[in-house]
PDB file of C-alpha atoms in Angstrom:
ATOM      1  CA  ARG F 145       0.000   0.000   0.000  1.00  0.00           C
ATOM      2  CA  SER F 146       1.306   3.409  -0.939  1.00  0.00           C
ATOM      3  CA  PRO F 147       2.143   5.741   1.967  1.00  0.00           C
ATOM      4  CA  ILE F 148       0.582   8.625  -0.002  1.00  0.00           C
ATOM      5  CA  PRO F 149      -2.898   8.862  -1.560  1.00  0.00           C
ATOM      6  CA  VAL F 150      -3.394   7.376  -5.014  1.00  0.00           C
ATOM      7  CA  PHE F 151      -5.754   8.912  -7.552  1.00  0.00           C
ATOM      8  CA  VAL F 152      -6.936   6.895 -10.559  1.00  0.00           C
ATOM      9  CA  LEU F 153      -8.087   8.273 -13.909  1.00  0.00           C
ATOM     10  CA  PRO F 154     -10.069   6.280 -16.473  1.00  0.00           C
ATOM     11  CA  GLY F 155      -8.385   5.184 -19.674  1.00  0.00           C
ATOM     12  CA  ASP F 156      -9.932   4.081 -22.945  1.00  0.00           C
ATOM     13  CA  ASN F 157      -8.990   0.429 -22.369  1.00  0.00           C
ATOM     14  CA  ASP F 158     -10.669   0.565 -18.958  1.00  0.00           C
ATOM     15  CA  TRP F 159     -14.096   1.247 -20.418  1.00  0.00           C
ATOM     16  CA  ASN F 160     -14.372   3.083 -23.721  1.00  0.00           C
ATOM     17  CA  ASP F 161     -12.867   0.379 -25.959  1.00  0.00           C
ATOM     18  CA  CYS F 162     -14.534  -2.539 -24.170  1.00  0.00           C
ATOM     19  CA  ASP F 163     -17.212  -4.672 -25.852  1.00  0.00           C
ATOM     20  CA  ASP F 164     -19.796  -3.359 -23.376  1.00  0.00           C
ATOM     21  CA  PRO F 165     -18.645   0.149 -22.403  1.00  0.00           C
ATOM     22  CA  GLU F 166     -21.622   0.799 -20.115  1.00  0.00           C
ATOM     23  CA  ASP F 167     -20.915  -2.313 -18.066  1.00  0.00           C
ATOM     24  CA  ALA F 168     -17.191  -1.536 -18.072  1.00  0.00           C
ATOM     25  CA  TRP F 169     -17.890   2.029 -16.844  1.00  0.00           C
ATOM     26  CA  ASP F 170     -20.058   0.670 -14.042  1.00  0.00           C
ATOM     27  CA  LYS F 171     -17.196  -1.636 -13.014  1.00  0.00           C
ATOM     28  CA  TRP F 172     -14.647   1.203 -13.242  1.00  0.00           C
ATOM     29  CA  THR F 173     -16.725   3.443 -10.984  1.00  0.00           C
ATOM     30  CA  GLU F 174     -17.311   0.591  -8.540  1.00  0.00           C
ATOM     31  CA  VAL F 175     -13.586  -0.096  -8.189  1.00  0.00           C
ATOM     32  CA  PHE F 176     -11.812   3.221  -8.876  1.00  0.00           C
ATOM     33  CA  ASP F 177     -14.165   6.190  -8.394  1.00  0.00           C
ATOM     34  CA  ARG F 178     -13.058   8.207  -5.328  1.00  0.00           C
ATOM     35  CA  TYR F 179     -10.243   5.687  -4.890  1.00  0.00           C
ATOM     36  CA  ASP F 180      -8.265   8.065  -2.685  1.00  0.00           C
ATOM     37  CA  GLU F 181     -11.206   8.573  -0.294  1.00  0.00           C
ATOM     38  CA  ARG F 182     -11.893   4.872   0.075  1.00  0.00           C
ATOM     39  CA  HIS F 183      -8.313   3.782   0.746  1.00  0.00           C
ATOM     40  CA  TRP F 184      -6.508   6.698   2.426  1.00  0.00           C
ATOM     41  CA  ASP F 185      -7.218   9.087   5.249  1.00  0.00           C
ATOM     42  CA  HIS F 186      -5.547  12.217   3.864  1.00  0.00           C
ATOM     43  CA  ASP F 187      -5.857  15.936   4.398  1.00  0.00           C
ATOM     44  CA  LEU F 188      -5.870  17.041   0.752  1.00  0.00           C
ATOM     45  CA  ASP F 189      -8.809  19.305  -0.016  1.00  0.00           C
ATOM     46  CA  VAL F 190     -10.038  17.331  -3.035  1.00  0.00           C
ATOM     47  CA  VAL F 191     -12.657  18.960  -5.241  1.00  0.00           C
ATOM     48  CA  ARG F 192     -14.659  16.788  -7.624  1.00  0.00           C
ATOM     49  CA  HIS F 193     -16.785  17.754 -10.586  1.00  0.00           C
ATOM     50  CA  SER F 194     -20.418  17.714  -9.466  1.00  0.00           C
ATOM     51  CA  ASN F 195     -21.598  15.454 -12.325  1.00  0.00           C
ATOM     52  CA  ARG F 196     -18.353  13.645 -13.141  1.00  0.00           C
ATOM     53  CA  THR F 197     -16.875  12.442  -9.868  1.00  0.00           C
ATOM     54  CA  GLU F 198     -14.024  10.713 -11.696  1.00  0.00           C
ATOM     55  CA  ASN F 199     -12.679  14.243 -12.292  1.00  0.00           C
ATOM     56  CA  PHE F 200     -10.757  15.601  -9.318  1.00  0.00           C
ATOM     57  CA  SER F 201      -8.544  18.489  -8.320  1.00  0.00           C
ATOM     58  CA  PHE F 202      -6.466  19.589  -5.365  1.00  0.00           C
ATOM     59  CA  VAL F 203      -3.786  22.144  -4.565  1.00  0.00           C
ATOM     60  CA  ALA F 204      -0.425  21.054  -3.180  1.00  0.00           C
ATOM     61  CA  GLY F 205       2.629  23.258  -2.858  1.00  0.00           C
ATOM     62  CA  GLY F 206       1.060  26.107  -4.805  1.00  0.00           C
ATOM     63  CA  THR F 207       0.251  23.828  -7.754  1.00  0.00           C
ATOM     64  CA  LEU F 208      -3.273  23.013  -8.895  1.00  0.00           C
ATOM     65  CA  PHE F 209      -3.540  19.358  -9.929  1.00  0.00           C
ATOM     66  CA  VAL F 210      -6.501  18.484 -12.152  1.00  0.00           C
ATOM     67  CA  GLY F 211      -7.436  14.925 -13.200  1.00  0.00           C
ATOM     68  CA  LEU F 212      -9.890  14.613 -16.095  1.00  0.00           C
ATOM     69  CA  ASN F 213     -11.776  11.848 -17.853  1.00  0.00           C
ATOM     70  CA  ILE F 214     -10.279  12.274 -21.323  1.00  0.00           C
ATOM     71  CA  VAL F 215      -9.881   9.016 -23.191  1.00  0.00           C
ATOM     72  CA  GLY F 216      -9.033   8.017 -26.722  1.00  0.00           C
ATOM     73  CA  GLY F 217     -10.595   5.256 -28.719  1.00  0.00           C
ATOM     74  CA  ARG F 218     -14.064   4.911 -30.116  1.00  0.00           C
ATOM     75  CA  VAL F 219     -16.719   7.608 -29.965  1.00  0.00           C
ATOM     76  CA  HIS F 220     -19.926   5.793 -28.992  1.00  0.00           C
ATOM     77  CA  SER F 221     -22.019   8.915 -28.691  1.00  0.00           C
ATOM     78  CA  GLY F 222     -20.968  12.205 -30.207  1.00  0.00           C
ATOM     79  CA  SER F 223     -23.196  14.134 -27.820  1.00  0.00           C
ATOM     80  CA  GLU F 224     -21.743  12.392 -24.737  1.00  0.00           C
ATOM     81  CA  TRP F 225     -18.194  12.899 -26.017  1.00  0.00           C
ATOM     82  CA  ASP F 226     -18.817  16.603 -26.709  1.00  0.00           C
ATOM     83  CA  SER F 227     -20.611  17.097 -23.394  1.00  0.00           C
ATOM     84  CA  ARG F 228     -17.835  15.414 -21.396  1.00  0.00           C
ATOM     85  CA  HIS F 229     -15.118  17.473 -23.077  1.00  0.00           C
ATOM     86  CA  ARG F 230     -17.119  20.694 -22.640  1.00  0.00           C
ATOM     87  CA  ASP F 231     -17.682  19.879 -18.948  1.00  0.00           C
ATOM     88  CA  ASN F 232     -13.964  19.161 -18.536  1.00  0.00           C
ATOM     89  CA  LEU F 233     -12.948  22.457 -20.120  1.00  0.00           C
ATOM     90  CA  GLU F 234     -15.476  24.597 -18.252  1.00  0.00           C
ATOM     91  CA  TRP F 235     -14.666  22.951 -14.910  1.00  0.00           C
ATOM     92  CA  THR F 236     -10.911  23.295 -15.412  1.00  0.00           C
ATOM     93  CA  LEU F 237     -11.220  26.973 -16.317  1.00  0.00           C
ATOM     94  CA  SER F 238     -13.434  27.608 -13.283  1.00  0.00           C
ATOM     95  CA  LEU F 239     -10.883  25.913 -11.013  1.00  0.00           C
ATOM     96  CA  ILE F 240      -8.058  28.052 -12.382  1.00  0.00           C
ATOM     97  CA  GLU F 241     -10.092  31.259 -12.174  1.00  0.00           C
ATOM     98  CA  SER F 242     -11.155  30.531  -8.591  1.00  0.00           C
ATOM     99  CA  ARG F 243      -7.549  30.295  -7.291  1.00  0.00           C
ATOM    100  CA  PRO F 244      -5.719  33.362  -8.669  1.00  0.00           C
ATOM    101  CA  ASP F 245      -3.778  34.126  -5.479  1.00  0.00           C
ATOM    102  CA  ASP F 246      -2.594  30.758  -4.193  1.00  0.00           C
ATOM    103  CA  VAL F 247      -1.786  28.835  -7.379  1.00  0.00           C
ATOM    104  CA  GLY F 248       1.348  29.436  -9.419  1.00  0.00           C
ATOM    105  CA  ALA F 249       1.162  26.401 -11.707  1.00  0.00           C
ATOM    106  CA  VAL F 250      -1.372  23.920 -13.065  1.00  0.00           C
ATOM    107  CA  VAL F 251      -0.837  20.234 -13.848  1.00  0.00           C
ATOM    108  CA  ILE F 252      -3.581  18.642 -15.954  1.00  0.00           C
ATOM    109  CA  MET F 253      -3.642  14.841 -16.018  1.00  0.00           C
ATOM    110  CA  ALA F 254      -5.625  12.681 -18.430  1.00  0.00           C
ATOM    111  CA  HIS F 255      -5.242   9.456 -20.350  1.00  0.00           C
ATOM    112  CA  ALA F 256      -5.397  10.964 -23.836  1.00  0.00           C
ATOM    113  CA  SER F 257      -4.794  14.243 -25.603  1.00  0.00           C
ATOM    114  CA  PRO F 258      -7.576  16.783 -25.127  1.00  0.00           C
ATOM    115  CA  TRP F 259      -7.240  17.874 -28.754  1.00  0.00           C
ATOM    116  CA  LEU F 260      -9.323  16.273 -31.452  1.00  0.00           C
ATOM    117  CA  GLU F 261      -7.411  15.448 -34.608  1.00  0.00           C
ATOM    118  CA  GLY F 262      -8.669  16.673 -37.942  1.00  0.00           C
TER     119      GLY F 262
END
């Protein structure tokens, strides 16, 4: 067991590229959602997206860390894909804008590139 909290982000092979992505997402959330809360008693002030609890953020050492559900692979639903990416962008911008005085850097973590090719 790690002596420090572990945060887990979804990847496309965890759910998006599976034969049954809905079932795989249910399993991912059962095992990994809020992983840090369920396995560590830590004092990080973790903020989670209200509708996408797999997304998390916290500030440590003057750095804002943001974990986002951005995966590659198949697009099963264009509207879900667009909505998730829009939510990610809006939430990330709101986090940055809400901490102008105590954050000097931002680290954004995700499984895949946030940019769409083409």
